[in-house]
Amino acid sequence: MTTIIVIYSLLAICLAWSLLKSRQKTKQSFKVAAMALWKMAPGLLAIVGMVGLILGILPPERITQLVGEEAGFLATATAAVLGAVTLIPALISFPLAASLLRSGATVTTIAAFITTLVMVGFVTAPMEIKALGKKFTLLRNGLSFIAALIIAGLMGVILG
Amino acid sequence: MNLIKKFKAPLLLVLIYLVLAILWPEISGRSAKVAIDYLREMALIIPPVFVLMGLLEVWVPKEKIKKLIGTGSGLKGFFFSFLMGTLPTGPLYIAFPMAGTLLQKGAKVSNVVIFLGAWAAIKIPQLLVEAEFLGLSFTALRFGLTLTAVIVIGFILERLIKAEELPELQAGSNIPGRTFGGSRKSRPLVN
């Protein structure tokens, strides 16, 4: 909800400013936006489909089963991979992580899950490649995955 | 025909949903529900973000972006990229086209990585929810470590990626008569 309010207020301010300065340029901005949206539409729709599919096959309860009761490196690795391939809105992922913690998952596992979830995007990679290039995408996601494992390990040592 | 080719990925997914609906209706029902919820959320967030991107593209001159977050922008560039990323503005995939525009306008690779990293992992409203569910020490530690990681990754990418390896201008590159802001009065619209 805050997100929506912030975006629309930002848009209203910028749009008002733009309209005051130049109608023509404002129109042009809309044209640019429409073209970009049309270009990105297949990718965005594919993301919607993939998110649904993944969460349909792997509902939160199933994820709990997969990484909840187990401990050790395997659980952490599984959590990291699950975080990388799934795309769960942050507001759902934190309660999920908390329930994982309650059902016996270690801090390391939870940290790996949350960190890859926010930093690595397998489903969104095609879109990232389109906007930022293949090399950028592969390096950013690959390094983020490694970083997530290191962060998870450190957090386990410090908090565990 | 072209349209089918353009939308082949979503169409393929629709096909998978249909097959699932026949074989495992339970899974497809759950998936469809999630997908519809998600679509509804995207329909609210995506249009304003793309219009903001259009405004950025049309109004903010290249030199301005270069000065703010380009090579030689130093610490100021870092803070600015970080702040832009922490604004509560929705999921990461929306940031990609935005980041693409920034890169093409001369932003430094490391600053774009920091922008994306902050956008993904260091959102203020998100941190509040995280602290509520996972505790303050978990949240603070993850924040610190993630920020460090994002900065390190930014520097690595900066070293490894050359300008030629970045994709060409995409959004609105071939709009006739496009002129950049030009006037010194135009301000960045993203902050």
CSV table of C-alpha atoms in Angstrom, one decimal:
chain,number,residue,atom,x,y,z
A,1,MET,CA,0.0,0.0,0.0
A,2,THR,CA,2.8,2.5,0.9
A,3,THR,CA,4.5,1.5,-2.3
A,4,ILE,CA,1.4,2.5,-4.4
A,5,ILE,CA,1.0,5.8,-2.6
A,6,VAL,CA,4.6,6.7,-3.0
A,7,ILE,CA,4.7,5.8,-6.7
A,8,TYR,CA,1.6,7.7,-7.5
A,9,SER,CA,2.5,10.8,-5.5
A,10,LEU,CA,5.9,10.8,-7.2
A,11,LEU,CA,4.3,10.5,-10.6
A,12,ALA,CA,1.8,13.3,-9.8
A,13,ILE,CA,4.5,15.7,-8.8
A,14,CYS,CA,6.7,14.9,-11.8
A,15,LEU,CA,3.8,14.9,-14.2
A,16,ALA,CA,2.6,18.3,-12.9
A,17,TRP,CA,6.1,19.7,-13.3
A,18,SER,CA,6.4,18.3,-16.8
A,19,LEU,CA,3.0,19.6,-17.9
A,20,LEU,CA,3.8,23.1,-16.6
A,21,LYS,CA,7.1,23.1,-18.5
A,22,SER,CA,6.1,21.6,-21.8
A,23,ARG,CA,3.0,19.8,-23.0
A,24,GLN,CA,4.8,18.4,-26.0
A,25,LYS,CA,7.6,16.8,-24.0
A,26,THR,CA,5.0,15.3,-21.6
A,27,LYS,CA,3.3,13.8,-24.6
A,28,GLN,CA,6.6,12.4,-25.8
A,29,SER,CA,7.3,10.9,-22.4
A,30,PHE,CA,4.0,9.0,-22.6
A,31,LYS,CA,5.0,7.8,-26.0
A,32,VAL,CA,8.4,6.6,-24.7
A,33,ALA,CA,6.6,4.9,-21.8
A,34,ALA,CA,4.1,3.1,-24.0
A,35,MET,CA,6.8,1.9,-26.3
A,36,ALA,CA,8.9,0.6,-23.4
A,37,LEU,CA,5.9,-1.1,-21.9
A,38,TRP,CA,5.0,-2.8,-25.2
A,39,LYS,CA,8.6,-4.0,-25.5
A,40,MET,CA,8.6,-5.4,-22.0
A,41,ALA,CA,5.0,-6.8,-22.0
A,42,PRO,CA,5.9,-10.4,-23.0
A,43,GLY,CA,8.6,-10.5,-20.3
A,44,LEU,CA,6.2,-9.1,-17.6
A,45,LEU,CA,3.4,-11.5,-18.5
A,46,ALA,CA,5.9,-14.4,-18.5
A,47,ILE,CA,7.0,-13.4,-15.0
A,48,VAL,CA,3.4,-13.4,-13.8
A,49,GLY,CA,2.9,-16.9,-15.3
A,50,MET,CA,6.1,-18.2,-13.8
A,51,VAL,CA,5.4,-16.8,-10.4
A,52,GLY,CA,2.0,-18.5,-10.3
A,53,LEU,CA,3.4,-21.8,-11.6
A,54,ILE,CA,6.3,-21.9,-9.1
A,55,LEU,CA,4.1,-21.0,-6.1
A,56,GLY,CA,1.4,-23.4,-7.3
A,57,ILE,CA,3.9,-26.3,-7.4
A,58,LEU,CA,5.8,-25.1,-4.3
A,59,PRO,CA,3.3,-23.5,-1.9
A,60,PRO,CA,4.8,-22.0,1.3
A,61,GLU,CA,3.8,-25.2,3.2
A,62,ARG,CA,5.9,-27.3,0.8
A,63,ILE,CA,8.9,-25.0,1.2
A,64,THR,CA,8.6,-25.4,4.9
A,65,GLN,CA,8.8,-29.2,4.5
A,66,LEU,CA,11.8,-28.9,2.2
A,67,VAL,CA,14.0,-26.7,4.3
A,68,GLY,CA,12.2,-26.6,7.7
A,69,GLU,CA,13.2,-29.7,9.6
A,70,GLU,CA,16.5,-30.4,8.0
A,71,ALA,CA,19.7,-28.7,9.2
A,72,GLY,CA,23.2,-28.5,7.7
A,73,PHE,CA,24.6,-27.5,4.4
A,74,LEU,CA,22.0,-29.3,2.3
A,75,ALA,CA,19.1,-27.4,3.8
A,76,THR,CA,21.0,-24.1,3.4
A,77,ALA,CA,21.9,-24.9,-0.3
A,78,THR,CA,18.3,-25.9,-1.0
A,79,ALA,CA,17.0,-22.7,0.6
A,80,ALA,CA,19.5,-20.6,-1.5
A,81,VAL,CA,18.4,-22.3,-4.7
A,82,LEU,CA,14.7,-22.0,-3.8
A,83,GLY,CA,15.2,-18.3,-3.0
A,84,ALA,CA,17.0,-17.8,-6.4
A,85,VAL,CA,14.3,-19.5,-8.5
A,86,THR,CA,11.2,-18.3,-6.7
A,87,LEU,CA,9.8,-14.8,-6.8
A,88,ILE,CA,7.8,-14.2,-3.6
A,89,PRO,CA,6.7,-10.7,-2.7
A,90,ALA,CA,8.8,-9.5,0.3
A,91,LEU,CA,5.7,-9.1,2.5
A,92,ILE,CA,4.9,-12.8,2.1
A,93,SER,CA,8.5,-14.0,2.3
A,94,PHE,CA,9.3,-12.6,5.8
A,95,PRO,CA,6.3,-14.3,7.5
A,96,LEU,CA,7.3,-17.4,5.6
A,97,ALA,CA,10.9,-17.2,6.8
A,98,ALA,CA,9.7,-16.6,10.4
A,99,SER,CA,7.6,-19.8,10.2
A,100,LEU,CA,10.5,-21.7,8.8
A,101,LEU,CA,12.6,-20.5,11.8
A,102,ARG,CA,9.9,-21.8,14.2
A,103,SER,CA,9.7,-25.1,12.4
A,104,GLY,CA,13.4,-25.7,13.1
A,105,ALA,CA,15.3,-24.2,10.2
A,106,THR,CA,18.7,-22.6,11.2
A,107,VAL,CA,19.5,-18.9,10.9
A,108,THR,CA,21.9,-19.7,8.1
A,109,THR,CA,19.2,-21.4,6.1
A,110,ILE,CA,16.8,-18.5,6.6
A,111,ALA,CA,19.5,-15.9,5.7
A,112,ALA,CA,20.4,-17.8,2.5
A,113,PHE,CA,16.7,-18.0,1.5
A,114,ILE,CA,16.0,-14.3,2.1
A,115,THR,CA,19.2,-13.0,0.5
A,116,THR,CA,18.9,-15.0,-2.7
A,117,LEU,CA,15.3,-14.2,-2.8
A,118,VAL,CA,15.9,-10.5,-3.0
A,119,MET,CA,19.2,-10.5,-4.8
A,120,VAL,CA,19.1,-13.3,-7.4
A,121,GLY,CA,16.3,-13.5,-10.0
A,122,PHE,CA,16.2,-16.6,-12.1
A,123,VAL,CA,12.7,-15.9,-13.5
A,124,THR,CA,13.5,-12.3,-14.2
A,125,ALA,CA,16.9,-12.9,-15.8
A,126,PRO,CA,15.5,-12.7,-19.4
A,127,MET,CA,14.2,-9.3,-18.7
A,128,GLU,CA,17.4,-8.2,-17.0
A,129,ILE,CA,19.4,-9.4,-20.0
A,130,LYS,CA,17.2,-7.3,-22.3
A,131,ALA,CA,17.8,-4.2,-20.3
A,132,LEU,CA,21.3,-4.6,-19.1
A,133,GLY,CA,23.0,-7.2,-21.2
A,134,LYS,CA,24.0,-10.9,-20.8
A,135,LYS,CA,27.3,-10.3,-19.1
A,136,PHE,CA,26.0,-7.9,-16.6
A,137,THR,CA,23.1,-10.2,-15.7
A,138,LEU,CA,25.2,-13.4,-15.4
A,139,LEU,CA,27.8,-11.7,-13.3
A,140,ARG,CA,25.4,-9.8,-11.0
A,141,ASN,CA,23.3,-12.9,-10.3
A,142,GLY,CA,26.2,-15.3,-10.0
A,143,LEU,CA,28.2,-13.1,-7.7
A,144,SER,CA,25.0,-12.3,-5.7
A,145,PHE,CA,24.4,-16.0,-5.2
A,146,ILE,CA,27.9,-16.6,-3.9
A,147,ALA,CA,27.6,-13.5,-1.7
A,148,ALA,CA,24.3,-14.8,-0.3
A,149,LEU,CA,26.0,-18.1,0.8
A,150,ILE,CA,28.8,-16.1,2.5
A,151,ILE,CA,26.3,-13.8,4.1
A,152,ALA,CA,24.3,-16.8,5.3
A,153,GLY,CA,27.4,-18.4,6.8
A,154,LEU,CA,28.5,-15.3,8.6
A,155,MET,CA,25.0,-14.7,10.0
A,156,GLY,CA,24.8,-18.3,11.2
A,157,VAL,CA,28.2,-17.9,13.0
A,158,ILE,CA,27.3,-14.5,14.5
A,159,LEU,CA,23.6,-15.1,15.5
A,160,GLY,CA,23.5,-18.9,15.7
B,1,MET,CA,2.0,-13.8,-36.8
B,2,ASN,CA,4.5,-11.5,-35.4
B,3,LEU,CA,2.4,-11.0,-32.4
B,4,ILE,CA,2.4,-14.7,-31.7
B,5,LYS,CA,6.1,-14.7,-32.0
B,6,LYS,CA,6.5,-11.7,-29.7
B,7,PHE,CA,4.3,-13.3,-27.0
B,8,LYS,CA,5.5,-16.8,-27.4
B,9,ALA,CA,6.7,-17.1,-23.8
B,10,PRO,CA,3.4,-16.1,-22.1
B,11,LEU,CA,1.4,-18.2,-24.6
B,12,LEU,CA,3.5,-21.2,-23.8
B,13,LEU,CA,2.8,-20.6,-20.2
B,14,VAL,CA,-0.9,-20.4,-20.9
B,15,LEU,CA,-0.6,-23.8,-22.6
B,16,ILE,CA,1.2,-25.2,-19.5
B,17,TYR,CA,-1.6,-23.9,-17.3
B,18,LEU,CA,-4.2,-25.7,-19.5
B,19,VAL,CA,-2.3,-29.0,-19.4
B,20,LEU,CA,-2.0,-28.7,-15.6
B,21,ALA,CA,-5.7,-27.9,-15.3
B,22,ILE,CA,-6.4,-31.3,-16.9
B,23,LEU,CA,-3.7,-33.3,-15.2
B,24,TRP,CA,-3.4,-31.7,-11.8
B,25,PRO,CA,-6.3,-29.2,-11.3
B,26,GLU,CA,-5.3,-28.6,-7.7
B,27,ILE,CA,-1.9,-27.2,-8.8
B,28,SER,CA,-3.3,-25.1,-11.6
B,29,GLY,CA,-6.0,-23.7,-9.4
B,30,ARG,CA,-3.4,-22.6,-6.9
B,31,SER,CA,-1.2,-21.2,-9.6
B,32,ALA,CA,-4.0,-19.3,-11.3
B,33,LYS,CA,-4.9,-17.7,-8.0
B,34,VAL,CA,-1.4,-16.5,-7.4
B,35,ALA,CA,-0.9,-15.4,-10.9
B,36,ILE,CA,-4.2,-13.3,-10.9
B,37,ASP,CA,-3.2,-11.7,-7.6
B,38,TYR,CA,0.2,-10.9,-8.9
B,39,LEU,CA,-1.2,-9.5,-12.2
B,40,ARG,CA,-3.5,-7.2,-10.2
B,41,GLU,CA,-0.6,-5.9,-8.2
B,42,MET,CA,1.5,-5.3,-11.4
B,43,ALA,CA,-1.4,-3.6,-13.2
B,44,LEU,CA,-1.3,-0.9,-10.4
B,45,ILE,CA,2.4,-0.5,-10.2
B,46,ILE,CA,3.7,-0.8,-13.7
B,47,PRO,CA,2.0,2.0,-15.6
B,48,PRO,CA,3.2,4.8,-13.3
B,49,VAL,CA,6.7,3.4,-13.2
B,50,PHE,CA,6.9,3.3,-17.0
B,51,VAL,CA,5.6,6.9,-17.2
B,52,LEU,CA,8.2,8.0,-14.7
B,53,MET,CA,10.8,6.2,-16.9
B,54,GLY,CA,9.5,8.1,-19.9
B,55,LEU,CA,9.8,11.4,-18.1
B,56,LEU,CA,13.3,10.5,-17.1
B,57,GLU,CA,14.2,9.6,-20.6
B,58,VAL,CA,12.8,12.8,-22.1
B,59,TRP,CA,13.6,15.4,-19.5
B,60,VAL,CA,16.9,14.5,-17.9
B,61,PRO,CA,19.9,15.2,-20.1
B,62,LYS,CA,22.7,12.7,-20.5
B,63,GLU,CA,25.2,15.1,-19.0
B,64,LYS,CA,23.2,15.5,-15.9
B,65,ILE,CA,23.1,11.7,-15.2
B,66,LYS,CA,26.8,11.5,-16.0
B,67,LYS,CA,27.6,14.2,-13.6
B,68,LEU,CA,25.4,12.7,-10.9
B,69,ILE,CA,26.2,9.0,-11.1
B,70,GLY,CA,28.7,8.7,-13.9
B,71,THR,CA,32.5,8.2,-13.8
B,72,GLY,CA,34.0,10.6,-11.4
B,73,SER,CA,30.8,11.1,-9.4
B,74,GLY,CA,32.6,9.5,-6.5
B,75,LEU,CA,30.9,9.2,-3.1
B,76,LYS,CA,28.1,11.5,-4.1
B,77,GLY,CA,27.2,9.2,-7.0
B,78,PHE,CA,27.2,6.2,-4.6
B,79,PHE,CA,24.9,7.9,-2.1
B,80,PHE,CA,22.6,9.1,-4.9
B,81,SER,CA,22.3,5.7,-6.5
B,82,PHE,CA,21.7,4.1,-3.1
B,83,LEU,CA,19.0,6.6,-2.2
B,84,MET,CA,17.2,6.1,-5.5
B,85,GLY,CA,17.1,2.4,-4.9
B,86,THR,CA,15.7,2.6,-1.4
B,87,LEU,CA,12.6,4.5,-2.5
B,88,PRO,CA,9.6,2.2,-2.0
B,89,THR,CA,8.8,1.6,-5.6
B,90,GLY,CA,7.9,-2.1,-6.1
B,91,PRO,CA,9.6,-5.3,-7.2
B,92,LEU,CA,13.0,-5.6,-8.8
B,93,TYR,CA,12.0,-6.4,-12.3
B,94,ILE,CA,10.6,-2.9,-12.7
B,95,ALA,CA,14.0,-1.5,-11.9
B,96,PHE,CA,15.7,-3.2,-14.8
B,97,PRO,CA,14.4,-1.0,-17.6
B,98,MET,CA,15.1,2.0,-15.3
B,99,ALA,CA,18.7,0.8,-14.7
B,100,GLY,CA,19.1,0.2,-18.5
B,101,THR,CA,18.1,3.8,-19.2
B,102,LEU,CA,20.5,5.1,-16.5
B,103,LEU,CA,23.4,3.0,-18.0
B,104,GLN,CA,22.8,4.3,-21.5
B,105,LYS,CA,22.7,7.8,-20.2
B,106,GLY,CA,26.2,7.4,-18.8
B,107,ALA,CA,25.8,6.1,-15.3
B,108,LYS,CA,28.7,4.1,-13.8
B,109,VAL,CA,28.3,0.3,-13.8
B,110,SER,CA,29.1,0.2,-10.1
B,111,ASN,CA,26.4,2.8,-9.3
B,112,VAL,CA,23.8,0.9,-11.3
B,113,VAL,CA,24.6,-2.3,-9.4
B,114,ILE,CA,24.3,-0.4,-6.1
B,115,PHE,CA,21.0,1.1,-7.4
B,116,LEU,CA,19.6,-2.4,-8.2
B,117,GLY,CA,21.0,-3.9,-5.0
B,118,ALA,CA,19.4,-1.2,-2.8
B,119,TRP,CA,16.2,-1.6,-4.7
B,120,ALA,CA,16.1,-5.3,-4.2
B,121,ALA,CA,17.4,-5.8,-0.7
B,122,ILE,CA,17.5,-2.6,1.2
B,123,LYS,CA,14.0,-1.1,1.0
B,124,ILE,CA,12.9,0.8,4.1
B,125,PRO,CA,9.3,-0.4,4.4
B,126,GLN,CA,10.6,-3.9,3.7
B,127,LEU,CA,13.2,-3.6,6.5
B,128,LEU,CA,10.4,-2.7,9.0
B,129,VAL,CA,8.5,-5.9,8.1
B,130,GLU,CA,11.6,-7.9,8.3
B,131,ALA,CA,12.5,-6.6,11.7
B,132,GLU,CA,9.0,-7.4,12.9
B,133,PHE,CA,9.2,-11.0,11.8
B,134,LEU,CA,12.8,-11.9,12.1
B,135,GLY,CA,14.1,-9.6,14.8
B,136,LEU,CA,16.2,-6.4,14.8
B,137,SER,CA,19.6,-8.1,15.1
B,138,PHE,CA,18.9,-10.4,12.1
B,139,THR,CA,17.6,-7.4,10.0
B,140,ALA,CA,20.5,-5.1,11.0
B,141,LEU,CA,23.1,-7.8,10.3
B,142,ARG,CA,21.6,-8.7,6.9
B,143,PHE,CA,21.4,-5.1,6.0
B,144,GLY,CA,25.0,-4.4,6.8
B,145,LEU,CA,26.3,-7.6,5.1
B,146,THR,CA,24.1,-7.1,2.0
B,147,LEU,CA,25.2,-3.5,1.6
B,148,THR,CA,28.8,-4.6,1.8
B,149,ALA,CA,28.2,-7.4,-0.8
B,150,VAL,CA,26.4,-5.0,-3.2
B,151,ILE,CA,29.3,-2.5,-3.1
B,152,VAL,CA,31.9,-5.2,-3.7
B,153,ILE,CA,29.8,-6.7,-6.6
B,154,GLY,CA,29.5,-3.2,-8.0
B,155,PHE,CA,33.2,-2.7,-8.1
B,156,ILE,CA,33.8,-6.2,-9.6
B,157,LEU,CA,31.3,-5.5,-12.4
B,158,GLU,CA,32.7,-2.1,-13.0
B,159,ARG,CA,36.1,-3.7,-13.6
B,160,LEU,CA,34.8,-6.6,-15.8
B,161,ILE,CA,32.3,-4.9,-18.0
B,162,LYS,CA,33.2,-2.6,-20.8
B,163,ALA,CA,30.9,0.0,-22.3
B,164,GLU,CA,30.7,-1.9,-25.6
B,165,GLU,CA,29.2,-4.9,-23.8
B,166,LEU,CA,26.2,-3.1,-22.7
B,167,PRO,CA,23.0,-3.3,-24.7
B,168,GLU,CA,22.1,-0.5,-27.1
B,169,LEU,CA,19.6,2.2,-26.2
B,170,GLN,CA,16.2,0.5,-26.0
B,171,ALA,CA,13.3,2.5,-24.7
B,172,GLY,CA,12.4,5.2,-27.1
B,173,SER,CA,15.8,5.3,-28.8
B,174,ASN,CA,14.2,5.8,-32.2
B,175,ILE,CA,11.7,8.4,-31.4
B,176,PRO,CA,11.9,11.1,-34.0
B,177,GLY,CA,12.8,14.6,-32.9
B,178,ARG,CA,13.8,13.5,-29.4
B,179,THR,CA,15.7,16.2,-27.7
B,180,PHE,CA,17.3,16.0,-24.3
B,181,GLY,CA,16.2,18.5,-21.8
B,182,GLY,CA,18.9,20.9,-22.9
B,183,SER,CA,18.0,23.7,-20.6
B,184,ARG,CA,20.1,23.9,-17.5
B,185,LYS,CA,16.9,24.2,-15.4
B,186,SER,CA,15.8,20.6,-15.9
B,187,ARG,CA,16.2,18.6,-12.8
B,188,PRO,CA,16.3,14.8,-12.3
B,189,LEU,CA,12.9,13.5,-11.7
B,190,VAL,CA,13.8,10.4,-9.9
B,191,ASN,CA,14.6,11.7,-6.5
